[in-house]
Amino acid sequence: MVTLSNEHESDTRQRLIEAAAGMFVEQGFNAAKVRDIVAHAGANIAAVNYHFGSKEGLYAAVIQYHSAQAIEVLSQQAGDDGGRTPAARLHDYVRTFLKRLLTQTPQFTMSKLVAREMVEPTAAFGLIIEKFVWPQYHALQAIVRTIAGEKLSEELVRRCCLSIVGQCLYYQFARQVVACLDPEFGYGPADVERLAEHVVAFSLGGIRQSVRTHAGEAQKSHSGHVNDR
Amino acid sequence: MVTLSNEHESDTRQRLIEAAAGMFVEQGFNAAKVRDIVAHAGANIAAVNYHFGSKEGLYAAVIQYHSAQAIEVLSQQAGDDGGRTPAARLHDYVRTFLKRLLTQTPQFTMSKLVAREMVEPTAAFGLIIEKFVWPQYHALQAIVRTIAGEKLSEELVRRCCLSIVGQCLYYQFARQVVACLDPEFGYGPADVERLAEHVVAFSLGGIRQSVRTHAGEAQKSHSGHVNDR
DNA sequence: AATTGTTTGATACATACGTTTTAAACGTCC
DNA sequence: GGACGTTTAAAACGTATGTATCAAACAATT
């Protein structure tokens, strides 16, 4: 830390973080091997221990590095809630969410790491939830609530939010399955755009139907099966 | 194979399969350790190699064992397509799907193994897709198509199906996240039943909205953003 | 009861992987 | 320009884990 003047500032450290991020995103924390990471980074295996102490330390550094820009992006987008329609805001939300999640570029690494943590939690799980999942979830909750028009219970709003993110995340979690079931589906910008259109339309219909069903349920006690027969 | 008369028929083998199934479901193929499995089965570590040749062989045996009853169940339910409403059939589908997926009992192990294969494929992936995912997917496709009333393109039917199963699978993939976002949610029969109600209502609304949007899109070229403003 | 094929138990082996060590190279400051 | 702290390189270490070995125990047939 004494060397604060020169510009290289440990180039290896940076390359390690970038290489590790790619491996962690593609393979997950456990499947990614330290030797593979350093090979991709063109560094020696001791570098990870020197710079980060351990594999977990490297993972923490990856998260911290990508957290910075990700949080910055989140706070930026929080501003433009202007005079948009609730449906338009949902469309923005889903499109942004899907683009970050499914886009193949090394950009928006954080979104993919968050998705990884969801299905294969590590020590960073709590932090991820607090810093990314909760804020994103609250933003979606607010949008859904405005669409539902205060008529949905807290619980049903939650369910709708989970239905929306579940639709999106499935394309990331189960890429291999999607590739089998829908071989024509690609992950380019245009494909993601069209997918967003579908998810938004589907979810808007879903939210409105939930509102209707909920109203019906409220009167007819809890007999269920509103639209089933 | 010469000893075909007595009833024990390798009790250890069976205990290994059951113990392994539990571990594979809970931890996945790679995270489940052979020594833990044999410990839970009360067997020796050599037994797995004798009976199954390898860890992969054990996994294959687990799949084969649970495939039998699972396929039997699938063929049974295929019969009762009777005079039900499309919506009722969707409700049956979703409820059955969720119950098998989320129920904590060792029953319906196959559904949980299939879910595991989706996010963490193994050598058995192809077989799983062919034997379970495709048939289930086609059944859902047929239901969605009858609900949509032949007005949806092949592609949009696919998207709707993926939206439906995505909603369901999210509760299994991301249990830890659901536990954080919705601490009150449980995985008991009543909770799953209510979740099914929501998913069905949401999806029915989603399908219908997709139909409407699709009709609108067909006329207004492909400018998108039908309900956004 | 003896023999033979089958199953189990304890241990050993081989490899993969995270981590640590030790020496050399590099850059900075006096 | 030399000394000292910093960074890298190569190899080694320890453990975890899947797999193989080999003798003992068991069951069945004659």
XYZ file of C-alpha atoms (C1' of nucleotides) in Angstrom:
518
model
C 0.000 0.000 0.000
C 3.051 2.237 0.209
C 3.287 2.290 -3.584
C 0.589 4.809 -4.265
C 2.133 6.804 -7.099
C 2.508 4.535 -10.148
C -0.335 3.652 -12.413
C 0.019 -0.128 -12.667
C -1.417 -0.569 -9.142
C -1.276 -4.308 -9.428
C -2.450 -5.118 -12.882
C -2.457 -8.776 -11.941
C -4.954 -8.177 -9.198
C -7.353 -6.612 -11.654
C -6.905 -9.371 -14.221
C -7.567 -11.929 -11.507
C -10.793 -10.239 -10.528
C -11.997 -10.121 -14.118
C -11.044 -13.693 -14.911
C -12.557 -14.935 -11.672
C -15.773 -13.059 -12.313
C -16.182 -14.831 -15.626
C -15.524 -18.248 -14.160
C -17.768 -17.682 -11.153
C -20.592 -16.542 -13.404
C -20.225 -19.446 -15.799
C -19.539 -22.250 -13.362
C -20.444 -21.061 -9.890
C -18.193 -20.645 -6.880
C -17.493 -24.291 -6.166
C -17.100 -25.495 -9.738
C -14.713 -22.687 -10.644
C -11.162 -23.811 -9.901
C -8.439 -21.479 -8.686
C -5.915 -22.933 -11.137
C -8.254 -22.261 -14.051
C -8.841 -18.718 -12.895
C -5.155 -17.852 -12.626
C -4.523 -19.527 -15.987
C -7.174 -17.343 -17.616
C -5.748 -14.315 -15.882
C -2.214 -15.166 -16.987
C -1.083 -15.076 -13.381
C 0.487 -17.393 -10.876
C -1.478 -19.373 -8.375
C 0.167 -17.659 -5.431
C -1.179 -14.323 -6.580
C -4.681 -15.130 -5.417
C -3.445 -15.885 -1.950
C -1.261 -12.816 -1.837
C -3.896 -10.409 -3.065
C -7.019 -11.927 -1.605
C -5.910 -14.424 1.021
C -8.093 -17.200 -0.287
C -10.594 -18.244 -2.921
C -13.367 -16.804 -0.782
C -11.424 -13.577 -0.525
C -11.153 -13.451 -4.283
C -14.877 -14.024 -4.587
C -15.514 -11.258 -2.085
C -13.282 -8.936 -4.099
C -15.162 -9.830 -7.278
C -18.430 -9.009 -5.594
C -17.143 -5.797 -4.102
C -15.693 -4.666 -7.419
C -18.862 -5.311 -9.366
C -21.068 -4.084 -6.551
C -19.698 -0.609 -6.932
C -20.762 -0.110 -10.527
C -23.946 -2.109 -10.105
C -25.131 -0.036 -7.163
C -24.263 3.095 -9.076
C -26.412 1.931 -11.988
C -29.236 1.053 -9.601
C -29.246 4.491 -7.997
C -29.219 6.130 -11.434
C -32.255 4.274 -12.674
C -34.089 4.975 -9.440
C -34.433 8.597 -10.538
C -36.411 8.234 -13.754
C -39.686 7.175 -12.155
C -41.207 10.318 -13.672
C -44.635 10.443 -15.251
C -44.472 6.960 -16.745
C -47.394 4.614 -16.699
C -47.155 1.750 -14.221
C -47.171 -0.660 -17.160
C -44.354 1.251 -18.809
C -42.377 1.138 -15.594
C -42.930 -2.618 -15.407
C -41.735 -2.900 -18.969
C -38.591 -0.948 -18.138
C -38.021 -3.052 -15.087
C -38.396 -6.391 -16.859
C -36.399 -5.329 -19.896
C -33.533 -4.036 -17.782
C -33.667 -7.091 -15.560
C -33.587 -9.501 -18.485
C -30.908 -7.612 -20.397
C -28.582 -7.624 -17.420
C -29.324 -11.237 -16.650
C -29.209 -12.832 -20.080
C -26.814 -10.678 -22.036
C -23.609 -12.541 -22.789
C -21.266 -9.578 -22.336
C -19.031 -9.352 -19.271
C -21.033 -6.274 -18.431
C -23.629 -6.581 -15.662
C -21.706 -9.393 -14.078
C -23.336 -8.616 -10.787
C -26.785 -9.648 -11.962
C -25.485 -13.041 -12.969
C -23.633 -13.458 -9.705
C -26.804 -12.611 -7.837
C -28.645 -15.251 -9.825
C -25.926 -17.763 -8.952
C -26.230 -16.943 -5.275
C -29.942 -17.651 -5.458
C -29.517 -21.274 -6.461
C -26.123 -21.934 -4.894
C -25.657 -19.654 -1.910
C -22.204 -18.888 -0.544
C -20.988 -16.894 2.426
C -21.900 -13.742 0.517
C -25.573 -14.669 0.306
C -26.758 -12.371 3.069
C -24.931 -9.402 1.648
C -26.257 -10.103 -1.829
C -29.803 -10.272 -0.571
C -29.480 -7.076 1.401
C -27.683 -5.011 -1.222
C -29.342 -6.210 -4.419
C -32.282 -8.542 -4.041
C -34.193 -6.491 -1.493
C -33.888 -3.127 -3.263
C -34.773 -4.631 -6.628
C -37.633 -6.513 -5.063
C -39.018 -3.417 -3.371
C -38.872 -1.490 -6.611
C -40.828 -4.229 -8.351
C -43.260 -4.423 -5.459
C -44.006 -0.716 -5.799
C -44.638 -1.084 -9.519
C -46.906 -4.089 -9.054
C -48.822 -2.338 -6.324
C -49.531 0.666 -8.507
C -50.682 -1.654 -11.300
C -52.884 -3.644 -8.952
C -54.246 -0.383 -7.584
C -54.032 -1.012 -3.837
C -56.578 -3.791 -4.185
C -54.138 -6.644 -3.681
C -53.097 -7.910 -0.285
C -49.471 -7.687 0.733
C -49.219 -11.431 0.224
C -50.628 -11.417 -3.301
C -48.335 -8.601 -4.336
C -45.439 -10.734 -3.122
C -46.698 -13.684 -5.121
C -47.025 -11.599 -8.254
C -43.511 -10.246 -7.831
C -42.154 -13.755 -7.407
C -44.098 -14.867 -10.472
C -42.491 -12.098 -12.497
C -38.925 -12.663 -11.397
C -39.432 -16.421 -11.601
C -40.329 -16.127 -15.264
C -37.191 -14.100 -15.935
C -34.757 -16.106 -13.863
C -35.842 -19.397 -15.374
C -34.187 -18.405 -18.634
C -30.905 -17.944 -16.790
C -31.112 -20.861 -14.361
C -32.249 -23.391 -16.920
C -30.499 -22.252 -20.063
C -29.854 -25.800 -21.131
C -33.512 -26.690 -20.772
C -34.633 -23.634 -22.676
C -32.181 -24.575 -25.406
C -33.839 -28.009 -25.656
C -37.440 -26.858 -25.394
C -37.046 -23.803 -27.606
C -34.006 -24.317 -29.841
C -34.757 -21.175 -31.820
C -34.425 -18.968 -28.785
C -31.261 -16.903 -28.724
C -29.815 -14.546 -26.179
C -29.141 -11.591 -28.434
C -30.526 -8.106 -27.714
C -33.462 -8.560 -30.073
C -34.411 -11.923 -28.547
C -34.223 -10.503 -25.053
C -36.316 -7.542 -26.137
C -39.043 -9.819 -27.461
C -38.860 -11.983 -24.375
C -39.347 -8.870 -22.268
C -42.433 -8.002 -24.326
C -43.890 -11.401 -23.583
C -43.062 -11.384 -19.871
C -44.586 -7.935 -19.483
C -47.774 -8.803 -21.339
C -48.081 -12.102 -19.475
C -47.446 -10.466 -16.121
C -49.817 -7.569 -16.711
C -52.521 -10.069 -17.490
C -51.494 -12.108 -14.492
C -51.609 -9.189 -12.095
C -55.027 -8.072 -13.331
C -56.395 -11.596 -13.096
C -54.990 -11.859 -9.580
C -56.834 -8.680 -8.680
C -60.091 -10.041 -10.109
C -59.663 -13.436 -8.489
C -58.756 -11.831 -5.200
C -61.884 -9.697 -5.249
C -63.936 -12.800 -5.966
C -62.177 -14.769 -3.272
C -62.796 -12.057 -0.710
C -66.543 -12.427 -1.147
C -66.900 -16.150 -1.714
C -64.812 -17.002 1.391
C -61.928 -19.228 0.416
C -63.472 -21.891 -1.767
C -60.913 -21.325 -4.502
C -61.287 -22.559 -8.089
C -62.640 -19.328 -9.415
C -61.979 -19.777 -13.091
C -61.661 -23.524 -13.188
C -64.992 -24.725 -14.467
C -27.588 -62.830 -10.084
C -27.588 -66.563 -9.349
C -29.293 -66.004 -5.989
C -32.768 -65.327 -7.237
C -34.819 -67.121 -4.580
C -34.308 -65.382 -1.250
C -36.094 -62.247 -0.286
C -33.297 -60.032 0.976
C -32.089 -59.317 -2.575
C -29.417 -56.980 -1.335
C -31.052 -54.823 1.248
C -27.952 -52.671 1.299
C -28.369 -51.828 -2.349
C -31.841 -50.503 -1.694
C -30.789 -48.508 1.334
C -27.987 -46.986 -0.703
C -30.380 -45.905 -3.421
C -32.718 -44.296 -0.930
C -29.997 -42.532 1.003
C -28.332 -41.363 -2.196
C -31.615 -40.057 -3.567
C -32.050 -37.873 -0.505
C -28.537 -36.501 -0.698
C -28.679 -35.896 -4.433
C -31.958 -34.043 -4.086
C -30.769 -31.900 -1.191
C -27.228 -31.166 -2.318
C -26.937 -32.049 -5.981
C -24.734 -34.648 -7.607
C -21.374 -32.990 -7.065
C -21.958 -31.700 -3.546
C -23.233 -35.058 -2.311
C -20.291 -37.098 -1.054
C -20.081 -40.870 -1.358
C -18.928 -41.263 2.240
C -21.918 -39.295 3.510
C -24.274 -41.390 1.450
C -22.958 -44.715 2.712
C -22.981 -43.349 6.259
C -26.661 -42.418 5.947
C -27.364 -45.799 4.418
C -25.501 -47.611 7.181
C -23.365 -49.340 4.593
C -19.737 -49.616 3.710
C -18.051 -47.473 1.118
C -17.128 -50.480 -1.010
C -20.794 -51.297 -1.452
C -21.355 -48.447 -3.860
C -18.553 -49.659 -6.044
C -19.708 -53.245 -5.892
C -23.343 -52.578 -6.602
C -23.094 -49.603 -8.929
C -19.498 -49.433 -10.101
C -19.146 -45.740 -9.362
C -20.866 -42.659 -8.018
C -22.297 -42.030 -11.462
C -23.581 -45.583 -11.530
C -25.291 -45.001 -8.203
C -26.860 -41.840 -9.537
C -28.033 -43.702 -12.609
C -29.564 -46.375 -10.379
C -31.325 -43.718 -8.331
C -32.765 -42.215 -11.471
C -33.774 -45.566 -12.892
C -35.427 -46.607 -9.637
C -37.436 -43.430 -9.292
C -38.123 -43.252 -13.002
C -40.169 -46.402 -12.828
C -42.744 -45.113 -10.359
C -42.650 -41.607 -11.752
C -43.395 -42.735 -15.285
C -46.153 -44.941 -13.943
C -47.715 -41.961 -12.199
C -47.373 -39.875 -15.349
C -49.147 -42.448 -17.499
C -51.953 -42.726 -14.933
C -52.661 -39.017 -14.870
C -52.567 -38.882 -18.658
C -55.899 -40.708 -18.701
C -58.137 -38.264 -16.841
C -58.225 -35.603 -19.534
C -61.985 -36.171 -19.648
C -64.525 -33.398 -19.833
C -62.618 -30.949 -17.693
C -62.351 -27.303 -18.538
C -58.977 -26.191 -19.902
C -58.593 -23.973 -16.851
C -59.345 -26.895 -14.571
C -56.767 -28.978 -16.363
C -54.231 -26.214 -15.936
C -55.074 -26.085 -12.266
C -54.550 -29.838 -11.953
C -51.299 -29.574 -13.826
C -49.893 -26.750 -11.728
C -51.072 -28.207 -8.447
C -49.594 -31.607 -9.216
C -46.398 -30.054 -10.481
C -45.961 -27.890 -7.392
C -46.890 -30.613 -4.958
C -44.331 -32.984 -6.398
C -41.712 -30.296 -6.581
C -42.093 -28.566 -3.237
C -43.392 -31.263 -0.931
C -40.757 -32.223 1.615
C -41.530 -35.950 1.660
C -39.151 -38.433 0.039
C -42.012 -39.168 -2.316
C -41.788 -37.691 -5.814
C -38.049 -37.659 -5.640
C -37.904 -37.707 -9.399
C -39.411 -34.256 -9.770
C -36.771 -32.788 -7.519
C -34.016 -34.623 -9.360
C -35.342 -33.274 -12.636
C -35.269 -29.762 -11.184
C -31.667 -30.340 -10.097
C -30.703 -31.481 -13.574
C -32.126 -28.271 -14.987
C -29.737 -26.019 -13.096
C -26.835 -28.445 -12.699
C -26.885 -30.929 -15.572
C -25.090 -34.240 -15.294
C -24.540 -37.083 -17.737
C -28.198 -38.035 -17.233
C -29.425 -34.686 -18.558
C -30.403 -35.929 -22.003
C -32.333 -38.860 -20.618
C -34.110 -36.647 -18.095
C -35.165 -34.226 -20.789
C -36.420 -36.976 -23.053
C -38.260 -39.011 -20.437
C -39.692 -36.316 -18.197
C -39.284 -32.756 -19.365
C -40.533 -33.248 -22.899
C -43.672 -35.239 -22.003
C -44.583 -32.854 -19.200
C -43.906 -29.908 -21.439
C -46.070 -31.269 -24.237
C -48.910 -31.888 -21.839
C -48.714 -28.303 -20.640
C -48.438 -27.071 -24.193
C -51.680 -28.831 -25.096
C -53.459 -27.280 -22.135
C -52.177 -23.803 -22.894
C -53.151 -24.162 -26.521
C -56.727 -25.060 -25.667
C -56.884 -22.099 -23.290
C -55.453 -19.739 -25.863
C -57.870 -21.129 -28.418
C -55.549 -21.750 -31.376
C -54.945 -18.022 -31.629
C -51.419 -18.091 -30.277
C -48.400 -18.798 -32.412
C -46.259 -21.813 -31.641
C -43.662 -19.475 -30.246
C -45.998 -17.645 -27.904
C -47.403 -20.915 -26.593
C -43.837 -21.920 -25.788
C -43.238 -18.653 -23.999
C -46.390 -19.053 -21.950
C -45.415 -22.579 -20.976
C -41.986 -21.407 -19.909
C -43.578 -18.571 -17.942
C -45.742 -21.067 -16.090
C -43.041 -23.564 -15.230
C -40.644 -20.711 -14.447
C -43.011 -19.422 -11.794
C -43.230 -22.878 -10.225
C -39.582 -23.824 -10.401
C -38.442 -20.568 -8.867
C -39.864 -21.670 -5.537
C -37.687 -24.777 -5.687
C -34.537 -23.294 -7.198
C -34.445 -20.257 -4.977
C -35.865 -21.570 -1.719
C -33.458 -19.501 0.292
C -34.470 -16.341 -1.521
C -38.158 -17.067 -1.104
C -37.495 -17.624 2.588
C -35.947 -14.150 2.806
C -38.459 -12.308 0.659
C -41.532 -14.052 2.030
C -40.674 -15.448 5.474
C -44.265 -16.469 6.109
C -44.293 -18.826 3.156
C -44.194 -22.484 4.113
C -43.987 -25.631 2.075
C -46.860 -27.528 3.667
C -49.760 -28.927 1.608
C -52.001 -25.955 2.348
C -49.302 -23.449 1.367
C -48.613 -25.289 -1.857
C -52.322 -25.411 -2.574
C -52.647 -21.664 -2.196
C -49.546 -21.102 -4.263
C -51.085 -23.223 -7.002
C -54.202 -21.075 -6.880
C -52.104 -17.999 -7.426
C -49.983 -19.443 -10.206
C -53.075 -20.654 -12.032
C -54.895 -17.337 -11.735
C -51.785 -15.403 -12.714
C -51.085 -17.687 -15.661
C -54.652 -17.695 -16.930
C -54.563 -13.921 -16.963
C -51.161 -14.043 -18.576
C -52.234 -16.374 -21.346
C -55.319 -14.318 -22.127
C -53.322 -11.111 -22.166
C -50.809 -12.758 -24.463
C -53.617 -13.674 -26.807
C -54.919 -10.107 -26.795
C -51.482 -8.581 -27.228
C -50.670 -11.018 -29.973
C -53.819 -10.086 -31.868
C -52.931 -6.420 -31.492
C -49.355 -7.015 -32.580
C -50.469 -8.887 -35.676
C -52.313 -5.815 -36.937
C -50.067 -3.004 -35.780
C -46.992 -4.645 -37.327
C -44.336 -5.142 -34.705
C -44.138 -1.822 -32.952
C -44.574 -3.454 -29.566
C -45.491 -1.628 -26.336
C -49.172 -2.397 -26.604
C -50.207 -1.794 -23.038
C -47.388 0.385 -21.914
C -48.851 3.867 -22.025
C -20.263 -80.156 6.812
C -17.473 -78.594 2.944
C -17.014 -75.871 -1.064
C -17.959 -72.168 -3.944
C -19.696 -67.929 -5.388
C -21.352 -63.580 -3.373
C -21.289 -59.540 -0.310
C -19.194 -56.711 3.131
C -15.589 -54.276 5.882
C -11.340 -51.833 6.611
C -7.748 -49.919 4.410
C -4.969 -48.149 0.771
C -4.337 -45.552 -3.594
C -4.569 -41.709 -6.874
C -5.880 -37.513 -8.037
C -7.770 -32.824 -7.622
C -7.729 -28.747 -5.272
C -7.037 -24.996 -1.924
C -3.332 -23.378 0.451
C 1.471 -22.454 1.895
C 6.310 -21.865 1.332
C 10.669 -20.111 -0.463
C 13.408 -17.813 -3.533
C 13.853 -14.629 -7.305
C 12.478 -10.284 -9.657
C 10.731 -5.680 -9.431
C 10.122 -1.025 -7.968
C 10.815 2.667 -4.666
C 13.211 5.568 -1.332
C 17.372 7.231 1.053
C 23.260 3.040 -6.664
C 22.172 0.128 -2.766
C 18.721 -1.467 0.686
C 14.223 -2.639 1.705
C 9.499 -3.622 1.069
C 6.486 -5.535 -2.550
C 5.045 -8.791 -6.100
C 5.634 -12.945 -8.811
C 7.063 -17.712 -9.873
C 7.523 -22.609 -9.091
C 7.100 -26.220 -6.292
C 5.410 -28.518 -2.231
C 1.960 -29.646 1.398
C -2.377 -31.315 3.402
C -6.787 -32.624 2.857
C -10.911 -34.285 0.600
C -12.850 -37.516 -2.381
C -13.732 -41.070 -5.819
C -11.970 -45.560 -6.564
C -9.575 -50.028 -6.012
C -7.785 -53.923 -3.132
C -8.040 -57.987 -0.361
C -9.280 -60.751 3.195
C -13.206 -62.112 6.065
C -18.081 -63.258 6.477
C -22.180 -65.024 4.581
C -25.401 -67.865 1.848
C -26.471 -71.638 -0.955
C -25.767 -76.038 -3.084
C -24.173 -80.838 -2.811
